[in-house]
Amino acid sequence: MFPTRLEEVQREVSAALAEAIAAQPSAPLRDAMGYAAQGGKRLRAFLVLESAALFGIPAAQAMPAAAGVEALHAYSLVHDDLPCMDDDDLRRGQPTVHVKWDEATAVLAGDALQTLAFELCADPALGDHRIDLVLALARASGAAGMVHGQMLDIAAETAAAPLTLAEITRLQDGKTGALISFAAQAGAILAGADRAPLAAYAGALGLAFQIADDILDVVGSEETAGKRLHKDAGAGKATFVSLLGLEGARRRAADLVAEAEAALAPYGEKAETLRAAARYVIARDR
Amino acid sequence: MFPTRLEEVQREVSAALAEAIAAQPSAPLRDAMGYAAQGGKRLRAFLVLESAALFGIPAAQAMPAAAGVEALHAYSLVHDDLPCMDDDDLRRGQPTVHVKWDEATAVLAGDALQTLAFELCADPALGDHRIDLVLALARASGAAGMVHGQMLDIAAETAAAPLTLAEITRLQDGKTGALISFAAQAGAILAGADRAPLAAYAGALGLAFQIADDILDVVGSEETAGKRLHKDAGAGKATFVSLLGLEGARRRAADLVAEAEAALAPYGEKAETLRAAARYVIARDR
């Protein structure tokens, strides 16, 4: 069942990540990295492990990649929360790294988590195609992917007019879509198989995920979400909800989930947990 | 001749790096990355290309790794110059990235330059051993290498007592030594050859480099160096010069250069430009 499998993944990936971080020699850095890497939904790790399972790659073998994508995600959150960026004080229900330590520690812990992500994705256990995984992670997370989206997000805050639907879609496609897409394709990459069906699944899934995030920002509970909400409307930022309305956003997200499920047709029954993951993405409360 | 070869490398690596950055889709990010990646001695790129040449790997083939190590170095400088870190306003003779743009752009440009470094080191042109290069870069630059050294450097600023010689050596071994060592071993890694002689060369070279930096901080010209100098004494920071005296530091650096040259004995005449590079490291004025 999907929720049980997600909880298993959360435990296993958190343990793998904690172990990789515990091996680092720098005490304060190690503490801040471990703190930043704990908690979270582990959706990206789940996508890595389940897409690997589609191609017969066992979870134990794909684990470094699953831990790697979560290290990458954790780095992006630490830097995104910095005072010069989104200036957030709460993340995953805890004070952010720069609040608990200081800004210099947050910059360096984020930097080291990015490096760790690449180290984990180059782990020999991942087999002969891991160099392609490294390349795909770089393309998804750098100036052509996630960081591009973050830059557009920052530019949007000082833009003269709110973004259009096309502009928000492009922004989110980088900011959250690229890494989710990487995670969902990881299994095919490691197997040296065709990535197209998983890329189609992930494209729809990533956008549904972000629309759900915008809906959560309006209707969610800060206590359950573990982060500050209701920031977008206050800042006058355009979101999928402000552009489509709450009901319109819900309909669009549901359509995208159906699209994501349909893209998995080539894998038949084997892809059932990935279909359940798509449904979870718009049903979640954090 | 060494200075001619270094100038060639500076031109070629700067062009390769500019080309890789120009391919990024995000205009402001691309501009800030390109700005941060220009100039510099390109010593690390030189070490990559010359160590590759020892094993018959042509410069054109090793170029992505040379550009990659300079992208990594540029990222570390952008983040190191941030107000929450060393708070520097001048680098390579120009305003630092957060002065010319803003802090958010500097954080993101640094992040994207780190990602680009891994993308470049995973470039297919580098051949079958490039996965080992990716792993070596991660180990040299992350929480067990360069970022570890930066964390020790920041901790030293608030430490009750100035650092001892052993502590400074350990700090610099991470902060500058690890990446120089990576660069000097890159050729052996790409060739799948024994790294030991180049590791010994690089260990002595990296330490000599840092002692020379400390000497420059005392006797150098800001105009020639292109960065702020005379900061260490003002901050009461222990350096190799404060611990060994100016003459003692010069003697130690010269001994290390002799040690570095001797480590190259297995390569005979072929390693002459690498020997010249070691002599340059303590003779340079920037």
Coordinates of C-alpha atoms in Angstrom, one line a residue:
Chain A
M1 CA 0.0 0.0 0.0
F2 CA 1.3 3.5 -0.9
P3 CA 1.3 5.2 2.5
T4 CA 3.1 2.2 4.1
R5 CA 5.7 2.1 1.3
L6 CA 6.2 5.9 1.6
E7 CA 6.8 5.5 5.4
E8 CA 9.3 2.7 4.7
V9 CA 11.1 4.9 2.2
Q10 CA 11.2 7.8 4.7
R11 CA 12.8 5.6 7.4
E12 CA 15.3 4.0 5.0
V13 CA 16.4 7.1 3.1
S14 CA 16.7 9.2 6.3
A15 CA 18.9 6.5 7.8
A16 CA 21.1 6.3 4.6
L17 CA 21.4 10.1 4.5
A18 CA 22.2 10.4 8.2
E19 CA 24.9 7.7 7.8
A20 CA 26.5 9.6 4.8
I21 CA 26.5 12.8 6.8
A22 CA 27.8 11.2 10.0
A23 CA 30.9 10.2 8.0
Q24 CA 31.9 13.9 7.5
P25 CA 34.8 15.1 9.7
S26 CA 33.7 18.7 10.4
A27 CA 31.6 18.7 13.6
P28 CA 29.5 21.9 13.3
L29 CA 29.1 21.4 9.6
R30 CA 28.0 17.8 10.1
D31 CA 25.5 18.8 12.7
A32 CA 23.9 21.5 10.5
M33 CA 23.9 19.2 7.5
G34 CA 22.2 16.4 9.5
Y35 CA 19.7 18.8 10.9
A36 CA 18.8 20.2 7.4
A37 CA 18.5 16.8 5.9
Q38 CA 16.1 15.3 8.4
G39 CA 12.3 15.1 8.0
G40 CA 10.5 15.9 4.8
K41 CA 8.1 13.9 2.7
R42 CA 10.9 12.1 0.9
L43 CA 8.8 12.1 -2.2
R44 CA 11.8 12.5 -4.5
A45 CA 13.6 9.5 -2.9
F46 CA 10.4 7.5 -3.2
L47 CA 10.3 8.3 -7.0
V48 CA 14.0 7.2 -7.3
L49 CA 13.4 3.9 -5.6
E50 CA 10.1 3.1 -7.3
S51 CA 11.3 4.0 -10.7
A52 CA 14.3 1.8 -10.1
A53 CA 12.0 -1.1 -9.0
L54 CA 10.2 -0.8 -12.4
F55 CA 13.5 -2.0 -14.0
G56 CA 14.3 -4.7 -11.4
I57 CA 16.9 -2.6 -9.5
P58 CA 16.6 -3.4 -5.8
A59 CA 16.1 -0.5 -3.3
A60 CA 19.4 -1.4 -1.5
Q61 CA 21.2 -0.8 -4.8
A62 CA 19.4 2.5 -5.7
M63 CA 19.6 3.9 -2.2
P64 CA 22.6 6.2 -2.7
A65 CA 20.7 7.9 -5.6
A66 CA 17.6 8.3 -3.4
A67 CA 19.7 9.8 -0.6
G68 CA 21.5 12.0 -3.1
V69 CA 18.3 13.6 -4.5
E70 CA 17.2 14.3 -0.9
A71 CA 20.6 15.9 -0.1
L72 CA 20.2 18.1 -3.2
H73 CA 16.7 19.0 -2.2
A74 CA 17.8 19.8 1.4
Y75 CA 20.6 22.1 0.1
S76 CA 18.1 24.0 -2.0
L77 CA 15.8 24.5 1.0
V78 CA 18.6 25.7 3.3
H79 CA 19.7 28.3 0.7
D80 CA 16.2 29.2 -0.3
D81 CA 15.4 30.0 3.4
L82 CA 18.3 32.4 3.8
P83 CA 17.5 36.1 4.7
C84 CA 18.7 37.3 1.3
M85 CA 16.4 34.8 -0.4
D86 CA 12.9 33.9 1.0
D87 CA 13.9 34.8 4.6
D88 CA 12.0 31.9 6.3
D89 CA 12.4 31.0 9.9
L90 CA 10.5 27.7 9.9
R91 CA 11.1 24.5 7.9
R92 CA 9.8 21.0 8.5
G93 CA 8.5 22.2 11.8
Q94 CA 11.8 23.4 13.1
P95 CA 13.8 26.7 13.0
T96 CA 15.7 27.1 9.8
V97 CA 19.5 26.5 9.7
H98 CA 20.5 30.1 9.7
V99 CA 18.2 30.8 12.7
K100 CA 19.5 27.8 14.7
W101 CA 23.2 28.4 13.7
D102 CA 24.0 31.5 11.6
E103 CA 24.1 32.5 7.9
A104 CA 27.6 31.4 7.2
T105 CA 26.9 27.9 8.6
A106 CA 23.7 27.8 6.4
V107 CA 25.6 28.8 3.3
L108 CA 28.3 26.2 3.9
A109 CA 26.0 23.4 5.0
G110 CA 23.9 24.0 1.8
D111 CA 27.1 24.0 -0.3
A112 CA 28.3 20.7 1.3
L113 CA 24.9 19.1 0.9
Q114 CA 25.0 19.9 -2.8
T115 CA 28.5 18.3 -3.0
L116 CA 27.2 15.3 -1.1
A117 CA 24.4 14.8 -3.5
F118 CA 26.9 14.4 -6.4
E119 CA 29.1 12.2 -4.3
L120 CA 26.1 9.9 -3.6
C121 CA 25.0 9.8 -7.2
A122 CA 28.5 8.7 -8.2
D123 CA 28.5 5.9 -5.7
P124 CA 29.9 2.7 -7.3
A125 CA 26.9 0.6 -5.9
L126 CA 24.7 2.4 -8.5
G127 CA 26.5 0.6 -11.4
D128 CA 27.8 1.5 -14.8
H129 CA 25.1 4.1 -15.8
R130 CA 25.7 6.3 -12.7
I131 CA 27.7 8.8 -14.8
D132 CA 24.5 9.5 -16.7
L133 CA 22.8 10.0 -13.4
V134 CA 25.4 12.6 -12.4
L135 CA 24.9 14.4 -15.7
A136 CA 21.1 14.3 -15.3
L137 CA 21.3 15.6 -11.7
A138 CA 23.6 18.5 -12.8
R139 CA 21.2 19.5 -15.6
A140 CA 18.1 19.2 -13.4
S141 CA 19.5 21.2 -10.5
G142 CA 21.8 23.9 -12.0
A143 CA 21.4 27.1 -14.0
A144 CA 19.3 25.3 -16.6
G145 CA 17.0 23.7 -14.0
M146 CA 16.2 24.3 -10.3
V147 CA 18.5 27.3 -9.8
H148 CA 17.1 28.9 -12.9
G149 CA 13.6 28.5 -11.4
Q150 CA 14.8 30.1 -8.1
M151 CA 16.3 33.0 -10.0
L152 CA 13.0 33.6 -11.8
D153 CA 11.1 33.4 -8.5
I154 CA 13.3 36.1 -7.0
A155 CA 13.0 38.3 -10.1
A156 CA 9.2 37.8 -9.8
E157 CA 9.2 39.5 -6.4
T158 CA 10.4 42.8 -7.8
A159 CA 8.6 42.5 -11.2
A160 CA 6.3 45.4 -12.1
A161 CA 3.3 43.1 -12.9
P162 CA 2.3 39.7 -11.4
L163 CA 3.4 36.7 -13.6
T164 CA 1.2 35.2 -16.2
L165 CA 0.2 31.5 -16.1
A166 CA 2.8 30.7 -18.8
E167 CA 5.5 32.5 -16.7
I168 CA 4.5 30.7 -13.5
T169 CA 4.5 27.4 -15.2
R170 CA 8.0 28.0 -16.5
L171 CA 9.2 29.2 -13.1
Q172 CA 7.8 26.1 -11.3
D173 CA 9.0 23.8 -14.0
G174 CA 12.5 24.8 -13.0
K175 CA 12.1 25.4 -9.3
T176 CA 10.4 22.1 -8.3
G177 CA 9.6 20.3 -11.6
A178 CA 13.2 19.6 -12.7
L179 CA 14.3 17.7 -9.6
I180 CA 11.0 15.7 -9.4
S181 CA 11.5 14.8 -13.0
F182 CA 15.1 13.8 -12.4
A183 CA 13.9 11.6 -9.5
A184 CA 11.2 9.9 -11.5
Q185 CA 13.6 9.1 -14.4
A186 CA 16.4 7.9 -12.2
G187 CA 15.4 4.2 -12.5
A188 CA 15.4 4.3 -16.3
I189 CA 18.7 6.1 -16.3
L190 CA 20.3 3.6 -13.9
A191 CA 18.9 0.8 -16.1
G192 CA 20.0 2.4 -19.4
A193 CA 16.4 2.2 -20.5
D194 CA 14.0 4.6 -22.4
R195 CA 13.2 7.6 -20.2
A196 CA 10.3 8.9 -22.2
P197 CA 7.3 7.4 -20.3
L198 CA 8.7 8.4 -16.9
A199 CA 9.6 11.9 -18.2
A200 CA 6.0 12.3 -19.3
Y201 CA 4.8 11.1 -15.9
A202 CA 7.1 13.4 -14.1
G203 CA 6.3 16.4 -16.1
A204 CA 2.6 16.2 -15.2
L205 CA 3.4 15.1 -11.6
G206 CA 5.8 18.0 -11.0
L207 CA 3.2 20.6 -12.1
A208 CA 0.4 19.0 -10.1
F209 CA 2.8 19.0 -7.1
Q210 CA 3.3 22.8 -7.4
I211 CA -0.4 23.5 -7.9
A212 CA -1.1 21.5 -4.7
D213 CA 1.6 23.6 -3.0
D214 CA -0.1 26.8 -4.0
I215 CA -3.5 25.4 -2.8
L216 CA -1.8 24.3 0.5
D217 CA -0.5 27.9 0.9
V218 CA -4.1 29.1 0.9
V219 CA -6.0 26.4 2.8
G220 CA -3.3 24.5 4.7
S221 CA -2.3 24.5 8.4
E222 CA 1.2 25.8 9.3
E223 CA 1.4 23.3 12.1
T224 CA 0.8 20.3 9.8
A225 CA 2.8 21.7 6.9
G226 CA 5.8 22.6 9.2
K227 CA 6.5 25.8 7.3
R228 CA 5.2 29.3 7.0
L229 CA 2.1 29.5 4.8
H230 CA -0.2 32.3 3.5
K231 CA 2.9 34.2 2.3
D232 CA 2.0 34.4 -1.4
A233 CA -1.3 36.3 -1.1
G234 CA 0.3 38.8 1.4
A235 CA 3.2 39.4 -1.0
G236 CA 0.8 40.0 -3.9
K237 CA 2.5 37.1 -5.8
A238 CA 0.7 35.4 -8.6
T239 CA 0.2 31.7 -8.0
F240 CA -1.8 29.0 -9.7
V241 CA -4.6 29.7 -7.2
S242 CA -4.7 33.5 -7.9
L243 CA -4.7 32.8 -11.6
L244 CA -7.1 29.8 -11.8
G245 CA -9.1 30.2 -8.6
L246 CA -9.2 27.5 -5.9
E247 CA -11.6 25.3 -7.8
G248 CA -9.9 25.8 -11.1
A249 CA -6.5 25.0 -9.6
R250 CA -8.0 21.8 -8.0
R251 CA -9.4 20.7 -11.4
R252 CA -6.2 21.4 -13.2
A253 CA -4.2 19.4 -10.6
A254 CA -6.6 16.5 -10.9
D255 CA -6.3 16.5 -14.7
L256 CA -2.5 16.5 -14.4
V257 CA -2.6 13.5 -12.0
A258 CA -4.8 11.6 -14.5
E259 CA -2.3 12.5 -17.2
A260 CA 0.6 11.3 -15.0
E261 CA -1.2 8.0 -14.3
A262 CA -1.9 7.5 -18.0
A263 CA 1.8 8.0 -18.9
L264 CA 2.7 4.9 -16.9
A265 CA 0.6 2.6 -19.2
P266 CA 3.7 0.9 -20.7
Y267 CA 4.6 -0.5 -17.3
G268 CA 1.2 -1.9 -16.5
E269 CA 0.5 -3.2 -12.9
K270 CA 4.2 -2.8 -11.9
A271 CA 3.7 1.0 -11.8
E272 CA 0.8 1.0 -9.3
T273 CA 2.7 2.6 -6.4
L274 CA 3.9 5.4 -8.8
R275 CA 0.2 6.0 -9.7
A276 CA -0.7 6.1 -6.0
A277 CA 2.1 8.6 -5.5
A278 CA 0.6 10.9 -8.2
R279 CA -2.7 10.8 -6.3
Y280 CA -1.0 11.5 -3.0
V281 CA 0.7 14.6 -4.4
I282 CA -2.6 16.5 -4.6
A283 CA -4.2 14.9 -1.5
R284 CA -1.3 15.7 0.9
D285 CA -1.6 18.2 3.7
R286 CA 2.1 19.1 4.0
Chain B
M1 CA 58.2 28.0 -21.3
F2 CA 56.1 28.1 -18.2
P3 CA 54.7 31.7 -18.2
T4 CA 53.8 31.3 -21.9
R5 CA 52.1 27.9 -21.3
L6 CA 50.2 29.4 -18.3
E7 CA 49.0 32.3 -20.5
E8 CA 47.8 29.9 -23.1
V9 CA 45.9 27.9 -20.5
Q10 CA 44.4 31.1 -19.1
R11 CA 43.0 32.0 -22.6
E12 CA 41.8 28.5 -23.5
V13 CA 40.2 27.7 -20.1
S14 CA 38.5 31.1 -19.9
A15 CA 37.1 30.5 -23.4
A16 CA 35.8 27.0 -22.5
L17 CA 34.3 28.2 -19.3
A18 CA 32.6 31.2 -20.9
E19 CA 31.2 28.9 -23.6
A20 CA 29.7 26.5 -21.0
I21 CA 28.2 29.4 -19.1
A22 CA 26.8 31.1 -22.2
A23 CA 24.7 28.0 -22.8
Q24 CA 22.7 28.6 -19.6
P25 CA 19.2 29.9 -20.3
S26 CA 18.9 32.3 -17.3
A27 CA 20.0 35.8 -18.3
P28 CA 20.9 37.4 -14.9
L29 CA 22.3 34.1 -13.6
R30 CA 24.4 33.6 -16.7
D31 CA 25.8 37.1 -16.4
A32 CA 26.7 36.8 -12.8
M33 CA 28.2 33.3 -13.3
G34 CA 30.3 34.6 -16.3
Y35 CA 31.5 37.6 -14.3
A36 CA 32.5 35.4 -11.4
A37 CA 34.3 32.9 -13.6
Q38 CA 36.5 35.4 -15.4
G39 CA 40.1 36.3 -14.7
G40 CA 42.1 34.4 -12.1
K41 CA 45.5 32.7 -12.3
R42 CA 43.9 29.5 -13.6
L43 CA 46.6 27.5 -11.7
R44 CA 44.1 24.7 -11.0
A45 CA 43.2 24.4 -14.7
F46 CA 46.9 24.4 -15.5
L47 CA 47.5 21.5 -13.1
V48 CA 44.6 19.5 -14.7
L49 CA 45.9 20.0 -18.2
E50 CA 49.6 19.4 -17.4
S51 CA 48.9 16.3 -15.3
A52 CA 46.8 15.0 -18.2
A53 CA 49.6 15.7 -20.6
L54 CA 51.9 13.5 -18.5
F55 CA 49.7 10.6 -19.4
G56 CA 49.3 11.5 -23.1
I57 CA 45.8 13.0 -22.7
P58 CA 45.6 16.0 -25.1
A59 CA 44.5 19.4 -23.7
A60 CA 41.4 19.4 -25.9
Q61 CA 40.2 16.2 -24.3
A62 CA 41.0 17.2 -20.7
M63 CA 39.5 20.8 -21.1
P64 CA 36.1 20.1 -19.5
A65 CA 37.8 19.0 -16.3
A66 CA 40.1 22.1 -16.4
A67 CA 37.1 24.3 -16.8
G68 CA 35.2 22.3 -14.2
V69 CA 37.8 22.8 -11.5
E70 CA 37.8 26.6 -12.2
A71 CA 34.0 26.7 -12.0
L72 CA 34.3 25.0 -8.6
H73 CA 37.0 27.5 -7.5
A74 CA 34.9 30.4 -8.7
Y75 CA 31.9 29.2 -6.8
S76 CA 33.9 29.0 -3.6
L77 CA 35.2 32.6 -4.0
V78 CA 31.7 34.0 -4.6
H79 CA 30.3 32.4 -1.5
D80 CA 33.5 33.1 0.5
D81 CA 33.2 36.8 -0.3
L82 CA 29.5 37.0 0.9
P83 CA 28.8 39.5 3.8
C84 CA 28.1 36.6 6.2
M85 CA 31.4 35.0 5.3
D86 CA 34.6 37.1 4.7
D87 CA 32.6 40.2 3.5
D88 CA 34.9 41.2 0.7
D89 CA 34.1 43.8 -1.9
L90 CA 37.0 43.2 -4.3
R91 CA 38.0 40.1 -6.2
R92 CA 40.2 39.7 -9.2
G93 CA 40.3 43.5 -9.4
Q94 CA 36.6 43.9 -9.7
P95 CA 33.6 44.4 -7.3
T96 CA 32.5 41.1 -5.9
V97 CA 29.2 39.5 -7.2
H98 CA 27.1 40.5 -4.2
V99 CA 28.3 44.1 -4.6
K100 CA 27.7 44.3 -8.3
W101 CA 24.3 42.4 -8.1
D102 CA 23.0 41.4 -4.7
E103 CA 23.4 38.6 -2.1
A104 CA 20.6 36.4 -3.5
T105 CA 22.2 36.5 -7.0
A106 CA 25.6 35.7 -5.4
V107 CA 24.3 32.7 -3.5
L108 CA 22.5 31.3 -6.6
A109 CA 25.4 32.1 -9.0
G110 CA 27.7 30.3 -6.6
D111 CA 25.3 27.3 -6.3
A112 CA 25.0 27.1 -10.1
L113 CA 28.8 27.3 -10.6
Q114 CA 29.2 24.3 -8.2
T115 CA 26.6 22.4 -10.3
L116 CA 28.4 23.3 -13.5
A117 CA 31.7 22.0 -12.1
F118 CA 30.2 18.6 -11.7
E119 CA 28.5 18.7 -15.1
L120 CA 31.8 19.6 -16.7
C121 CA 33.7 16.8 -14.9
A122 CA 31.0 14.3 -16.1
D123 CA 31.5 15.4 -19.7
P124 CA 31.7 12.4 -22.0
A125 CA 34.8 13.8 -23.8
L126 CA 36.7 13.0 -20.6
G127 CA 36.4 9.2 -21.2
D128 CA 35.6 6.2 -19.1
H129 CA 37.3 7.2 -15.9
R130 CA 35.4 10.5 -15.5
I131 CA 33.1 8.9 -12.9
D132 CA 36.2 8.7 -10.7
L133 CA 36.9 12.3 -11.4
V134 CA 33.4 13.3 -10.2
L135 CA 33.9 11.3 -7.0
A136 CA 37.3 12.8 -6.4
L137 CA 36.0 16.3 -7.0
A138 CA 33.1 15.7 -4.5
R139 CA 35.6 14.5 -1.8
A140 CA 38.0 17.4 -2.4
S141 CA 35.4 20.1 -2.3
G142 CA 32.7 19.0 0.2
A143 CA 32.4 18.7 3.9
A144 CA 35.5 16.5 4.0
G145 CA 37.6 18.9 1.9
M146 CA 37.3 22.6 0.9
V147 CA 34.1 23.4 2.7
H148 CA 35.5 21.8 5.9
G149 CA 38.5 24.2 5.6
Q150 CA 36.2 27.2 5.2
M151 CA 34.2 26.1 8.2
L152 CA 37.4 25.9 10.3
D153 CA 38.4 29.3 9.0
I154 CA 35.2 30.9 10.1
A155 CA 35.4 29.1 13.5
A156 CA 39.0 30.5 13.9
E157 CA 37.7 34.1 13.7
T158 CA 35.7 33.7 16.9
A159 CA 38.2 31.3 18.6
A160 CA 39.5 32.4 22.0
A161 CA 43.2 31.8 21.0
P162 CA 45.0 32.2 17.7
L163 CA 45.4 28.9 15.9
T164 CA 48.6 26.8 16.2
L165 CA 50.8 25.8 13.3
A166 CA 49.2 22.3 13.2
E167 CA 45.7 23.8 13.2
I168 CA 46.5 26.3 10.4
T169 CA 48.0 23.6 8.4
R170 CA 44.9 21.5 8.8
L171 CA 42.7 24.4 7.9
Q172 CA 44.6 25.3 4.8
D173 CA 44.9 21.7 3.7
G174 CA 41.1 21.8 3.4
K175 CA 40.5 25.3 2.3
T176 CA 43.0 25.5 -0.6
G177 CA 45.0 22.3 -0.5
A178 CA 42.2 19.8 -1.3
L179 CA 41.2 21.4 -4.6
I180 CA 44.8 22.0 -5.8
S181 CA 45.5 18.3 -4.9
F182 CA 42.4 17.2 -6.9
A183 CA 43.6 19.3 -9.9
A184 CA 47.1 17.9 -9.9
Q185 CA 45.9 14.3 -9.7
A186 CA 43.2 14.8 -12.4
G187 CA 45.5 13.5 -15.2
A188 CA 46.3 10.3 -13.3
I189 CA 42.6 9.8 -12.5
L190 CA 41.5 10.3 -16.1
A191 CA 44.2 7.8 -17.2
G192 CA 43.4 5.3 -14.5
A193 CA 47.0 5.5 -13.4
D194 CA 48.8 5.6 -10.0
R195 CA 48.0 8.9 -8.3
A196 CA 50.7 8.7 -5.6
P197 CA 53.5 10.8 -7.1
L198 CA 51.1 13.6 -8.1
A199 CA 49.4 13.4 -4.7
A200 CA 52.8 13.9 -3.0
Y201 CA 53.6 16.8 -5.4
A202 CA 50.2 18.4 -4.8
G203 CA 50.4 18.1 -1.0
A204 CA 53.6 20.1 -0.9
L205 CA 52.5 22.5 -3.6
G206 CA 49.2 23.3 -1.9
L207 CA 50.9 24.2 1.4
A208 CA 53.5 26.2 -0.4
F209 CA 50.7 28.1 -2.2
Q210 CA 49.0 29.0 1.0
I211 CA 52.2 30.1 2.7
A212 CA 52.9 32.3 -0.3
D213 CA 49.3 33.7 0.0
D214 CA 50.0 34.6 3.7
I215 CA 53.3 36.3 2.6
L216 CA 51.5 38.2 -0.2
D217 CA 48.9 39.4 2.4
V218 CA 51.8 41.1 4.2
V219 CA 54.1 42.3 1.5
G220 CA 51.8 42.4 -1.6
S221 CA 50.1 45.2 -3.5
E222 CA 46.3 45.2 -3.6
E223 CA 46.4 46.6 -7.1
T224 CA 48.4 43.7 -8.4
A225 CA 46.7 41.1 -6.4
G226 CA 43.2 42.3 -7.3
K227 CA 41.9 41.6 -3.9
R228 CA 42.0 43.1 -0.4
L229 CA 45.2 42.4 1.5
H230 CA 46.6 43.1 5.0
K231 CA 43.3 41.8 6.5
D232 CA 44.8 39.0 8.6
A233 CA 47.1 41.1 10.8
G234 CA 44.3 43.6 11.4
A235 CA 42.0 40.8 12.4
G236 CA 44.6 39.3 14.8
K237 CA 44.4 36.0 12.8
A238 CA 47.3 33.6 13.1
T239 CA 48.9 33.0 9.7
F240 CA 52.1 31.1 8.5
V241 CA 53.8 34.5 8.7
S242 CA 52.7 35.4 12.2
L243 CA 53.8 31.9 13.4
L244 CA 57.0 31.4 11.4
G245 CA 58.1 35.0 10.7
L246 CA 58.5 36.4 7.2
E247 CA 61.9 34.8 6.6
G248 CA 60.8 31.5 8.2
A249 CA 57.7 31.4 6.1
R250 CA 59.8 32.0 2.9
R251 CA 62.2 29.2 3.8
R252 CA 59.4 26.8 4.6
A253 CA 57.7 27.6 1.2
A254 CA 61.0 27.1 -0.6
D255 CA 61.6 23.7 1.1
L256 CA 58.1 22.6 0.1
V257 CA 58.7 23.6 -3.5
A258 CA 61.8 21.5 -3.6
E259 CA 59.8 18.6 -2.1
A260 CA 57.1 19.1 -4.7
E261 CA 59.7 19.0 -7.5
A262 CA 61.3 15.9 -6.1
A263 CA 58.0 14.1 -6.0
L264 CA 57.8 14.3 -9.8
A265 CA 61.0 12.3 -10.3
P266 CA 59.1 9.2 -11.7
Y267 CA 58.0 11.4 -14.7
G268 CA 61.4 12.7 -15.6
E269 CA 61.7 15.5 -18.2
K270 CA 58.0 15.3 -19.1
A271 CA 57.1 17.0 -15.8
E272 CA 59.3 20.1 -16.3
T273 CA 56.3 22.5 -16.6
L274 CA 54.8 21.1 -13.4
R275 CA 58.1 21.8 -11.7
A276 CA 58.1 25.3 -13.1
A277 CA 54.6 25.7 -11.8
A278 CA 55.8 24.8 -8.3
R279 CA 58.4 27.5 -8.5
Y280 CA 55.9 30.0 -9.8
V281 CA 53.5 29.4 -6.8
I282 CA 56.0 31.0 -4.4
A283 CA 57.3 33.7 -6.8
R284 CA 53.9 35.1 -7.9
D285 CA 52.7 38.6 -7.0
R286 CA 48.9 37.8 -7.2

